CSV table of C-alpha atoms in Angstrom, one decimal:
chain,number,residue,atom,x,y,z
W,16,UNK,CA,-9.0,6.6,-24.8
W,17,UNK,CA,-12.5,7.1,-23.3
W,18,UNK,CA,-13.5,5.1,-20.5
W,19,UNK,CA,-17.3,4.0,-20.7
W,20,UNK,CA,-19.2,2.0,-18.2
W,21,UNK,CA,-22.5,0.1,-18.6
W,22,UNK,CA,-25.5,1.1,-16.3
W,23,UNK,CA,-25.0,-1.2,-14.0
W,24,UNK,CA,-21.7,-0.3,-12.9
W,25,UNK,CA,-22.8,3.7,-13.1
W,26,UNK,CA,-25.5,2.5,-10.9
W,27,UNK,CA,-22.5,1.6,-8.3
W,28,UNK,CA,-20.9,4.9,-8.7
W,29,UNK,CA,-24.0,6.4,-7.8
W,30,UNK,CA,-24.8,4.6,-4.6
W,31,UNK,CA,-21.4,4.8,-3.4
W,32,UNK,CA,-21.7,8.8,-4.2
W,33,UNK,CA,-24.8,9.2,-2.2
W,34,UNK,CA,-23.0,6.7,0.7
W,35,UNK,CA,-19.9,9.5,0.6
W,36,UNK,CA,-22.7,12.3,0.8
W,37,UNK,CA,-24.6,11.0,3.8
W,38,UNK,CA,-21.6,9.8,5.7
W,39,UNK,CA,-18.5,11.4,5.4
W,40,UNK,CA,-17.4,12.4,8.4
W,41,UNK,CA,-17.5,16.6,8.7
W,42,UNK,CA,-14.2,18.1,8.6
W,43,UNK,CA,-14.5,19.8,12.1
W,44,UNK,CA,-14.5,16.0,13.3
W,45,UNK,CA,-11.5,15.0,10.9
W,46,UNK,CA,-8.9,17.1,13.0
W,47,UNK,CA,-6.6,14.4,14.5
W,48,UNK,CA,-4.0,13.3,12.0
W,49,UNK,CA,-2.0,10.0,11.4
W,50,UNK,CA,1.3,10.0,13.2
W,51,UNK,CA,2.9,7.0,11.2
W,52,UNK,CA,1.1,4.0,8.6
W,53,UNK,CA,-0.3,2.1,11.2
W,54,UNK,CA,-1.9,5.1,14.0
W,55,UNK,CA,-5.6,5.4,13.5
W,56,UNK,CA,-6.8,8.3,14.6
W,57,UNK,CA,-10.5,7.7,16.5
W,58,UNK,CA,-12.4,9.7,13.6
W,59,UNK,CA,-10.7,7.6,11.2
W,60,UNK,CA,-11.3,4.1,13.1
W,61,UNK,CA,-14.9,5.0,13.1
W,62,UNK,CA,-15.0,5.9,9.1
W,63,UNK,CA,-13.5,2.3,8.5
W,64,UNK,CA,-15.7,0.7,10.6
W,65,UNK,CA,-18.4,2.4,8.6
W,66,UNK,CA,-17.1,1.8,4.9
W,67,UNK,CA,-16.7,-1.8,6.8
W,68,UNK,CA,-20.3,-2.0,7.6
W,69,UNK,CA,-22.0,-0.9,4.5
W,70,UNK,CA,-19.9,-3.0,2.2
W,71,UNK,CA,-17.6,0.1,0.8
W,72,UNK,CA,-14.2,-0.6,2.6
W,73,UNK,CA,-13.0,-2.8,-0.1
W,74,UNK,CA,-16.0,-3.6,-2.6
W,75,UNK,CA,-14.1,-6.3,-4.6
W,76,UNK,CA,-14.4,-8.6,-1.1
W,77,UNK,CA,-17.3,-10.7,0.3
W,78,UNK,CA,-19.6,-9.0,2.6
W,79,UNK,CA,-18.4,-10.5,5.3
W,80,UNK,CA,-14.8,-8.5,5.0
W,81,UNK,CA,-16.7,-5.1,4.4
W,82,UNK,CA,-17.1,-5.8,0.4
W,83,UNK,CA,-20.1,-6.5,-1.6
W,84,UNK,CA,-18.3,-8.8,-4.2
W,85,UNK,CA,-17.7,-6.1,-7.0
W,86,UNK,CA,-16.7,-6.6,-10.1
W,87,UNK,CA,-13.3,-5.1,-11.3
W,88,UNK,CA,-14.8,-2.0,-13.0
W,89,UNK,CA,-17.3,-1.4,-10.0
W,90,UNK,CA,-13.6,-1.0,-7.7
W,91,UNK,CA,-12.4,1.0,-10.6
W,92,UNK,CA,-14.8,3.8,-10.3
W,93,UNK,CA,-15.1,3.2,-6.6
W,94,UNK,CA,-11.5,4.2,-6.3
W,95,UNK,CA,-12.2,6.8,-9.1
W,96,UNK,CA,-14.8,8.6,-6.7
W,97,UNK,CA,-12.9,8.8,-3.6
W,98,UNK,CA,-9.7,10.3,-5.9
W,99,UNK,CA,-11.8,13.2,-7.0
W,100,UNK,CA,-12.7,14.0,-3.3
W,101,UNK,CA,-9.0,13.0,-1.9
W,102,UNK,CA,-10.5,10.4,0.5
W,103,UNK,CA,-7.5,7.9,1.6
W,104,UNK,CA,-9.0,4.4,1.7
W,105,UNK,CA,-7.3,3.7,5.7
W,106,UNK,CA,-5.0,5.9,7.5
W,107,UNK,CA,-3.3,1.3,8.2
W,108,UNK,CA,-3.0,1.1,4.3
W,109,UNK,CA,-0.9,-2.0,4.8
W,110,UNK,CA,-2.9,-3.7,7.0
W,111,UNK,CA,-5.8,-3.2,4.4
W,112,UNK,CA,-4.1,-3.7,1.5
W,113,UNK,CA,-1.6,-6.5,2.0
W,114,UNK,CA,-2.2,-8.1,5.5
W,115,UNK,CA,-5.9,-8.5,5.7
W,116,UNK,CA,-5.8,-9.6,1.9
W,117,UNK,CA,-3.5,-12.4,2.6
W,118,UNK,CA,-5.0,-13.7,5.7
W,119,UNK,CA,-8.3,-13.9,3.7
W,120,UNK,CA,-6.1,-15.5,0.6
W,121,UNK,CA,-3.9,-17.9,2.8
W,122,UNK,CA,-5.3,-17.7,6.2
W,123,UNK,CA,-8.0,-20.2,8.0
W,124,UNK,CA,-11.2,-19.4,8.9
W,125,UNK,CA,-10.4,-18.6,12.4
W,126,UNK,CA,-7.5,-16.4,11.5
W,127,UNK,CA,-9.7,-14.3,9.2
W,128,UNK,CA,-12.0,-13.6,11.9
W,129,UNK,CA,-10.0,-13.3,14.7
W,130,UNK,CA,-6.8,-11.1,12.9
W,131,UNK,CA,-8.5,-9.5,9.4
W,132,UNK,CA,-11.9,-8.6,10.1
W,133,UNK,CA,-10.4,-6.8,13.5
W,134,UNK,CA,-7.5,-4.9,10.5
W,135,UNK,CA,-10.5,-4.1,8.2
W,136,UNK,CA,-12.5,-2.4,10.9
W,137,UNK,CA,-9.9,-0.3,12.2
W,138,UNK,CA,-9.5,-1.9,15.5
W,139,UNK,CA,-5.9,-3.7,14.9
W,140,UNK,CA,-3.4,-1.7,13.1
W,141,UNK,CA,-0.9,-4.0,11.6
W,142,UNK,CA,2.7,-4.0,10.0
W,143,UNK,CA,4.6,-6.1,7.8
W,144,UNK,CA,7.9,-7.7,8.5
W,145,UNK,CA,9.3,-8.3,5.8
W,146,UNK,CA,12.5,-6.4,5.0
W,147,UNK,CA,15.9,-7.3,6.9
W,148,UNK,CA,19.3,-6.0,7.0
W,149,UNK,CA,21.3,-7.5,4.4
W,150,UNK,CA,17.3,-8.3,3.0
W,151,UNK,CA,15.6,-6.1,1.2
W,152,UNK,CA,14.8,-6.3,-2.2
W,153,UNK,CA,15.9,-9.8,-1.5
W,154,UNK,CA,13.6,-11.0,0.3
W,155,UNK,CA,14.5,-14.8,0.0
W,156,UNK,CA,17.9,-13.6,1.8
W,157,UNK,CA,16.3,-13.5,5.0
W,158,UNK,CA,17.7,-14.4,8.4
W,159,UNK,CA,15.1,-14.4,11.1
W,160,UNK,CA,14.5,-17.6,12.3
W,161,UNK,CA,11.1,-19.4,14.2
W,162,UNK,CA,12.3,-22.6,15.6
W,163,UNK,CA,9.0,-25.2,16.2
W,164,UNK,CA,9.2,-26.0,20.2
W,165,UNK,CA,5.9,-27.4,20.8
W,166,UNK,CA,3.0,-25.7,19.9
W,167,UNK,CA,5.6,-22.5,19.7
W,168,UNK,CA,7.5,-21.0,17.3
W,169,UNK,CA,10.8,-19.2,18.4
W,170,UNK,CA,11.6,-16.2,16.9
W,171,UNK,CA,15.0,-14.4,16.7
W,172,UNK,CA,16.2,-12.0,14.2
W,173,UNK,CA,15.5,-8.4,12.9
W,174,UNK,CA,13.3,-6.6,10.5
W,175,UNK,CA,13.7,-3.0,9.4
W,176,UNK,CA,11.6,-0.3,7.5
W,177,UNK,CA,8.7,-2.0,9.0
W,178,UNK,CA,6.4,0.8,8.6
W,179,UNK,CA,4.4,1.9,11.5
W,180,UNK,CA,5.2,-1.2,13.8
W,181,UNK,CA,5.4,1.0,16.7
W,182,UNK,CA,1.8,1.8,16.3
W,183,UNK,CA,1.1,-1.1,15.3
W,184,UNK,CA,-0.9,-4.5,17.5
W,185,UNK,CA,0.4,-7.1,14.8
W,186,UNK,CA,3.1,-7.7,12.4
W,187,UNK,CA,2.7,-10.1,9.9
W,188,UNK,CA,6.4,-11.8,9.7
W,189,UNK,CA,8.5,-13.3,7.4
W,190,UNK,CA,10.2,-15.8,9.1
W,191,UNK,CA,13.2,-18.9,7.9
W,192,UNK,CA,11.9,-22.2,9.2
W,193,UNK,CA,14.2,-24.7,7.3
W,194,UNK,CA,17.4,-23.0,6.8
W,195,UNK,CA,18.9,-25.6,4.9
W,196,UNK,CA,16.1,-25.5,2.3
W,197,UNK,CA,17.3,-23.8,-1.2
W,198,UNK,CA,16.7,-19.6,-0.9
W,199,UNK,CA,12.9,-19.1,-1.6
W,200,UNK,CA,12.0,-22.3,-0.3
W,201,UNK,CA,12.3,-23.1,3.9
W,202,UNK,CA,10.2,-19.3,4.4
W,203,UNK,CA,7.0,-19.1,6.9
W,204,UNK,CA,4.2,-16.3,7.9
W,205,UNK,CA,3.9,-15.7,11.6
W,206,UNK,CA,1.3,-13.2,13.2
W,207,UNK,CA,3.2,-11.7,15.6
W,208,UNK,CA,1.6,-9.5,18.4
W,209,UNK,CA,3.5,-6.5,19.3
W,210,UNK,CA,3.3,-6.9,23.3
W,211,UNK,CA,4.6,-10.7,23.0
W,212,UNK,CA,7.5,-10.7,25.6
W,213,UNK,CA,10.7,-10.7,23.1
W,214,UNK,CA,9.9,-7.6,20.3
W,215,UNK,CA,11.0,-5.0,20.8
W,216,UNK,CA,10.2,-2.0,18.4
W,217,UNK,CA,12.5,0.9,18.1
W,218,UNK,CA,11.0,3.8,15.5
W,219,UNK,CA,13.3,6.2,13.5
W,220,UNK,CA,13.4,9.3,11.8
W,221,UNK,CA,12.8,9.4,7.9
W,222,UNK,CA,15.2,12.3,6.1
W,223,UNK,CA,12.0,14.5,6.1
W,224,UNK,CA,12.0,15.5,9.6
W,225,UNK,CA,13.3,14.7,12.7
W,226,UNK,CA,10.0,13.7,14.3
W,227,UNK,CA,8.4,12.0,10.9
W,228,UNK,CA,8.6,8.4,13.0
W,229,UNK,CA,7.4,6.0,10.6
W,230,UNK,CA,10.0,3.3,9.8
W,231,UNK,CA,11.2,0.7,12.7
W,232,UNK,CA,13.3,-1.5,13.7
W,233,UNK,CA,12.1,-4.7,15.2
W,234,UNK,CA,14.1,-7.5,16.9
W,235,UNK,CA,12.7,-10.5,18.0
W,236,UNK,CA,14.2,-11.9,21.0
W,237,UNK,CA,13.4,-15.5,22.0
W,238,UNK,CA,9.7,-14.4,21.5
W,239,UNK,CA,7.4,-17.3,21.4
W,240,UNK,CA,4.5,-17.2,19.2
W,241,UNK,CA,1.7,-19.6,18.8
W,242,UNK,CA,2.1,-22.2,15.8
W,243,UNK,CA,-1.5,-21.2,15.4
W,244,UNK,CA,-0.5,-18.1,14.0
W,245,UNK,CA,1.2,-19.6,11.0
W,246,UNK,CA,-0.6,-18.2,8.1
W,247,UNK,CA,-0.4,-20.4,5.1
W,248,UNK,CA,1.6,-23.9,4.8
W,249,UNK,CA,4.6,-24.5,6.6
W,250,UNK,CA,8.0,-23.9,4.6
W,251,UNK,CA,5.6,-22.3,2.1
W,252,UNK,CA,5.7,-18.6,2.9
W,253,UNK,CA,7.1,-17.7,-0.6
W,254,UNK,CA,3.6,-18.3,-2.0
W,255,UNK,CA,2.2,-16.2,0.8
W,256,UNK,CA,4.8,-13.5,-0.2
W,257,UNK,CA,4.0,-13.3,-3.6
W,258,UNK,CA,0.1,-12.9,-3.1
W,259,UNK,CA,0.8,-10.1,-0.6
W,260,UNK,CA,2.7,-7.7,-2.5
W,261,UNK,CA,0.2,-9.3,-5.7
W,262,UNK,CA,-3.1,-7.9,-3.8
W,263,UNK,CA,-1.2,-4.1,-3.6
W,264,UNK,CA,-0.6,-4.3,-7.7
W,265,UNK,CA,-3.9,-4.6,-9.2
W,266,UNK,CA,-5.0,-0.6,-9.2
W,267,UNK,CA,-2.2,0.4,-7.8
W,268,UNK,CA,-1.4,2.1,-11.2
W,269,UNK,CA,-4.0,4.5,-9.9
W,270,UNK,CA,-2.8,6.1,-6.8
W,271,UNK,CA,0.4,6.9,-9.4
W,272,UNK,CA,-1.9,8.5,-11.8
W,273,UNK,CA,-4.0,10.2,-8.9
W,274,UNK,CA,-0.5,11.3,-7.7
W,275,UNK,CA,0.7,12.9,-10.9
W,276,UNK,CA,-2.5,14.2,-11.7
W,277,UNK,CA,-2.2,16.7,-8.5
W,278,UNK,CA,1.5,17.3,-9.1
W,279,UNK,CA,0.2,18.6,-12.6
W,280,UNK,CA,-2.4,20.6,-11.0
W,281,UNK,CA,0.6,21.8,-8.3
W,282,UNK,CA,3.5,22.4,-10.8
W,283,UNK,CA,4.7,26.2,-11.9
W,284,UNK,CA,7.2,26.0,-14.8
W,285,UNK,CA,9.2,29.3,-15.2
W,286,UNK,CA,11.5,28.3,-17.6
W,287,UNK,CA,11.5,26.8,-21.2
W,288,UNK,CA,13.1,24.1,-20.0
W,289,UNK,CA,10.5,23.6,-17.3
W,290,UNK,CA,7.7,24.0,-19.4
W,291,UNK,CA,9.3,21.1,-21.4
W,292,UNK,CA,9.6,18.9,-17.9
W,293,UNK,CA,5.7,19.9,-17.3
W,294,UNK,CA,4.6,19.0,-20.2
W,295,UNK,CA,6.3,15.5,-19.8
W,296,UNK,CA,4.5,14.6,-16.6
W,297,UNK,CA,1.6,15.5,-18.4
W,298,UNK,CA,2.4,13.1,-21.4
W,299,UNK,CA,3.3,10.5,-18.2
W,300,UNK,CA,0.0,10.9,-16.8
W,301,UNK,CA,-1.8,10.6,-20.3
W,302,UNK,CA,0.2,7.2,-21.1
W,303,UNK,CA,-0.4,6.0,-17.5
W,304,UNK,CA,-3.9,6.3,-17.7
W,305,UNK,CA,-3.8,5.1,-21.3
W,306,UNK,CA,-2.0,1.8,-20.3
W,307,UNK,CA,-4.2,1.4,-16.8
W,308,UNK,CA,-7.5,1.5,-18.8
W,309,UNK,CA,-6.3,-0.7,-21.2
W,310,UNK,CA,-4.9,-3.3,-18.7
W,311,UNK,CA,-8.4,-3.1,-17.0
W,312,UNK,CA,-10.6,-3.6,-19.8
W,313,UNK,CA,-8.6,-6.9,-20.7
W,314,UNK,CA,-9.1,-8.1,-17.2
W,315,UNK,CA,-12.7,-7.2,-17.1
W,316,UNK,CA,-12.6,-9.5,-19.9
W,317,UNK,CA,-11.0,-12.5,-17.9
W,318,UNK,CA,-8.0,-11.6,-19.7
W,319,UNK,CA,-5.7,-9.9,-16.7
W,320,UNK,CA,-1.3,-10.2,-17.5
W,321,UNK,CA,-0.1,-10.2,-14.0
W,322,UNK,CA,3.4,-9.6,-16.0
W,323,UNK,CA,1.7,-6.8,-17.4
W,324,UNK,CA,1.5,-4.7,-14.0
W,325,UNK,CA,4.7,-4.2,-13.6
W,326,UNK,CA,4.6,-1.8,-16.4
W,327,UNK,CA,2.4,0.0,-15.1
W,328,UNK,CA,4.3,0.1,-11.8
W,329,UNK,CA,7.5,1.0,-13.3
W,330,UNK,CA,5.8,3.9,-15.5
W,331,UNK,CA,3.8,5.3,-12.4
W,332,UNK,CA,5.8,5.0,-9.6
W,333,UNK,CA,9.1,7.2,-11.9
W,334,UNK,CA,7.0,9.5,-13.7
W,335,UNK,CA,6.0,10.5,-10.1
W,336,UNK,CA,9.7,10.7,-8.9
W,337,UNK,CA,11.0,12.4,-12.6
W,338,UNK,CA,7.8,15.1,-12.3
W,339,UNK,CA,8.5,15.7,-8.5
W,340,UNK,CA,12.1,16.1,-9.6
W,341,UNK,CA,11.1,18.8,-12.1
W,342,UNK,CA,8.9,20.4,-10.1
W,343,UNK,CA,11.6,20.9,-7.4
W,344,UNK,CA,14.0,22.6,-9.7
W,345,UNK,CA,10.9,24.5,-10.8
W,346,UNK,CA,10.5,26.0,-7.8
W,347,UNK,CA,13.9,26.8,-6.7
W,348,UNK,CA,15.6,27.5,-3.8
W,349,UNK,CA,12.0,28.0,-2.4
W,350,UNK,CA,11.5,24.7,-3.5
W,351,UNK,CA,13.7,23.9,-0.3
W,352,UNK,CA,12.0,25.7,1.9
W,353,UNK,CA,11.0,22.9,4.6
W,354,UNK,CA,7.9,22.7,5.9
W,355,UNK,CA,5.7,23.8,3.8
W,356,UNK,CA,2.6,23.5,2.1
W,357,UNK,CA,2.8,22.7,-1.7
W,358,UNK,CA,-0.6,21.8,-2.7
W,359,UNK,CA,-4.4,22.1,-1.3
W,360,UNK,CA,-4.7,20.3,2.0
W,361,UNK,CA,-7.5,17.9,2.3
W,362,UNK,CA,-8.3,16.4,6.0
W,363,UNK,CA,-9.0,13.1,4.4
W,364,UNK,CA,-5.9,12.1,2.3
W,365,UNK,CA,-2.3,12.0,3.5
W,366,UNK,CA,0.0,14.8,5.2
W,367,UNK,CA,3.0,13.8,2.3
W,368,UNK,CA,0.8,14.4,-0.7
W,369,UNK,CA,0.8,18.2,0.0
W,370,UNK,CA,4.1,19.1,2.1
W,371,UNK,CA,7.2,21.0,0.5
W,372,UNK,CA,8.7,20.1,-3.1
W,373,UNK,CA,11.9,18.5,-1.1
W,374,UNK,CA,9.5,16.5,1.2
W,375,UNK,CA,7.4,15.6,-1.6
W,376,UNK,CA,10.6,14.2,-3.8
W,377,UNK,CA,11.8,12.9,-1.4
W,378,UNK,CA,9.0,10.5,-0.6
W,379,UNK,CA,8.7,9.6,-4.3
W,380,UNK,CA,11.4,7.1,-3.5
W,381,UNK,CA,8.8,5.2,-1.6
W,382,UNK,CA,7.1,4.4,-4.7
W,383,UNK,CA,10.0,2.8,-6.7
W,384,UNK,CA,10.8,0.6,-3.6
W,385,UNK,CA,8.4,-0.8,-1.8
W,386,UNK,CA,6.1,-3.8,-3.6
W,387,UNK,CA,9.2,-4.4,-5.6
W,388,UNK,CA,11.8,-1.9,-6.7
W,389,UNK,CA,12.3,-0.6,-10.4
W,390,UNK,CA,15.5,-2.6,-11.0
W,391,UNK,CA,13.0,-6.0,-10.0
W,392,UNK,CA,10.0,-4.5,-12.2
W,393,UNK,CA,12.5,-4.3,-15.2
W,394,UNK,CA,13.7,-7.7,-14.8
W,395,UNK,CA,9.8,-8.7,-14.7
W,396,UNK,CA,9.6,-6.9,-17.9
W,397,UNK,CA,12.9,-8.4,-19.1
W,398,UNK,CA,12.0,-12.2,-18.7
W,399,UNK,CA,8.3,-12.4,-18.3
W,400,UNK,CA,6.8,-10.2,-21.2
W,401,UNK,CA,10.2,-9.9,-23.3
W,402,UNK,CA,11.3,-13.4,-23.4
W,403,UNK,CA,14.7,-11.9,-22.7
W,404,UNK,CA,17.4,-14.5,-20.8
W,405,UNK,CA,18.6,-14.8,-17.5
W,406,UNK,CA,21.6,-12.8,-17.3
């Protein structure tokens, strides 16, 4: 299947071309690099703020969040063109994808200006506090708590895996306001600043390396938080929930497919049996791409299957772990040599698309947990597009 656009969405391919030809920053300016999901390196702060300013950080949003209202083809070939040069969209990918999304979906006027338009521009890294111990996946099984004492909330509890909360100015929190309101029910949103007396942020190692600090742990101490920083309805933060990890699903089949399509370009089979392996991620990317078109010319149509994404999800996110898998026992016990460099570096994507084969399977994990693991994908699948029952 052939992808063609008409004119007017070539037309927006072309501008945004000539915008990455006039202002992409030089790579002898590009030298710093991201130390976790939420540090912004100064080169890279002042890149947002210019995709920001001339409408291209996030083209499907209103001018006024650093979009020009595109259309969903125009953001497909907008994200096509900045995967054929390697060009991350923000070195804060949640704050951009999920946080400043919600506060424009859920949040008040004030909040969008004074919390997302700062996130889009690169001047306020964020995280998101969602998982818990005990509450991952599960997210309705959380246990922090926000007690309302006046025009404060009280939080105590803990979140973990938050990504890049140690670099981060704002968490956006997950909190349990009525806990005697059935599971998904009883949830709120707080924006939580990171220096509010009461968090405390303590970073750990990922199994890639001893000093690869992404992941945190937060606890939340008696902090007191403005109840103007409730985002969305009270007791309604389920709703809020489901539109955040909803905004990261709607191309996300395409970092998978930009994924596989370098791991295909990176890949040496030796073997029979690898050259079988190979030519299944290459079948994976093909069917990937194949199923992504297909869901986006429905929904260029009016006709988008939310149900629908998690296929594409699912598909991505393993054929990315199963290809990283084969290209590891490709390689051998070289393929455990660790650090090291696996694939052309490019200053403008992401140190883990390029490190060892161990590093790089190893971080394929990421892909079939976070916005919803497989096993919740399948049951999507299952009950939503299936019919099957509850079990």
């Amino acid at each position: 299947m052939q992808l063609t656009f008409d004119e007017d969405v070539e037309e927006f391919r072309a501008e945004f071309i000539a915008f990455l030809d006039e202002h992409l920053p030089p790579e002898a300016v590009a030298t710093e690099r991201p130390q976790s999901s939420s540090h912004v390196p100064a080169w890279s702060r002042a890149w947002q703020s210019t995709q920001f300013d001339h409408g291209w950080l996030v083209p499907g949003y209103p001018p006024e969040f650093g979009g020009r209202n595109a259309t969903v083809l125009q953001q497909y070939v907008h994200r096509e063109e900045l995967g054929r040069r390697k060009i991350y969209e923000s070195c804060n990918p949640q704050g951009q994808g999920i946080i400043a999304a919600s506060l424009i979906t859920f949040g008040t006027r004030e909040q969008q200006q004074r919390w997302a338009v700062p996130i889009l521009r690169g001047e306020m890294p964020a995280a998101l506090g969602m998982s818990e111990p005990g509450a991952g996946s599960d997210l309705a099984g959380l246990r922090t708590r926000a007690v309302r004492d006046g025009d404060h909330f009280v939080v105590n509890g803990q979140k973990v895996w938050t990504s890049g909360a140690h670099d981060s100015d704002v968490i956006l929190t997950f909190v349990r306001t009525d806990p005697d309101a059935p599971k998904h029910k009883g949830i709120s949103v707080l924006l939580i600043p990171t220096d509010t007396p009461g968090v405390r942020r303590r970073p750990f190692a990922s199994a890639c390396a001893g000093d690869d600090l992404d992941f945190n742990e937060v606890f939340f101490e008696d902090a007191r938080i403005p109840a103007e920083n409730l985002v969305g309805e009270l007791n309604r933060g389920w709703t809020v929930a489901t539109g955040s990890l909803g905004h990261e699903r709607t191309l996300l089949w395409m970092s998978f497919a930009q994924r596989l399509r370098i791991l295909v370009q990176d890949f040496r089979p030796r073997t029979e049996l690898d050259i079988d392996r190979f030519a299944g991620a290459v079948m994976d990317l093909q069917a990937l791409e194949l199923l992504g078109s297909t869901a986006l010319a429905r929904e260029s149509r009016g006709e988008a299957d939310v149900a629908a994404l998690s296929v594409l999800k699912l598909l991505g996110s393993e054929s990315v772990q199963r290809g990283l898998e084969a290209a590891l026992d490709a390689a051998g016990a070289g393929g455990l040599e660790h650090p090291a460099v696996t694939s052309r570096h490019s200053l403008f994507n992401l140190e883990d698309h390029a490190p060892s084969w161990f590093e790089r399977y190893l971080r394929s994990f990421s892909g079939t947990i976070a916005g919803g693991t497989s096993e919740i994908q399948r049951n999507i699948i299952a009950q939503r597009i299936l019919g099957l029952p509850r079990g």
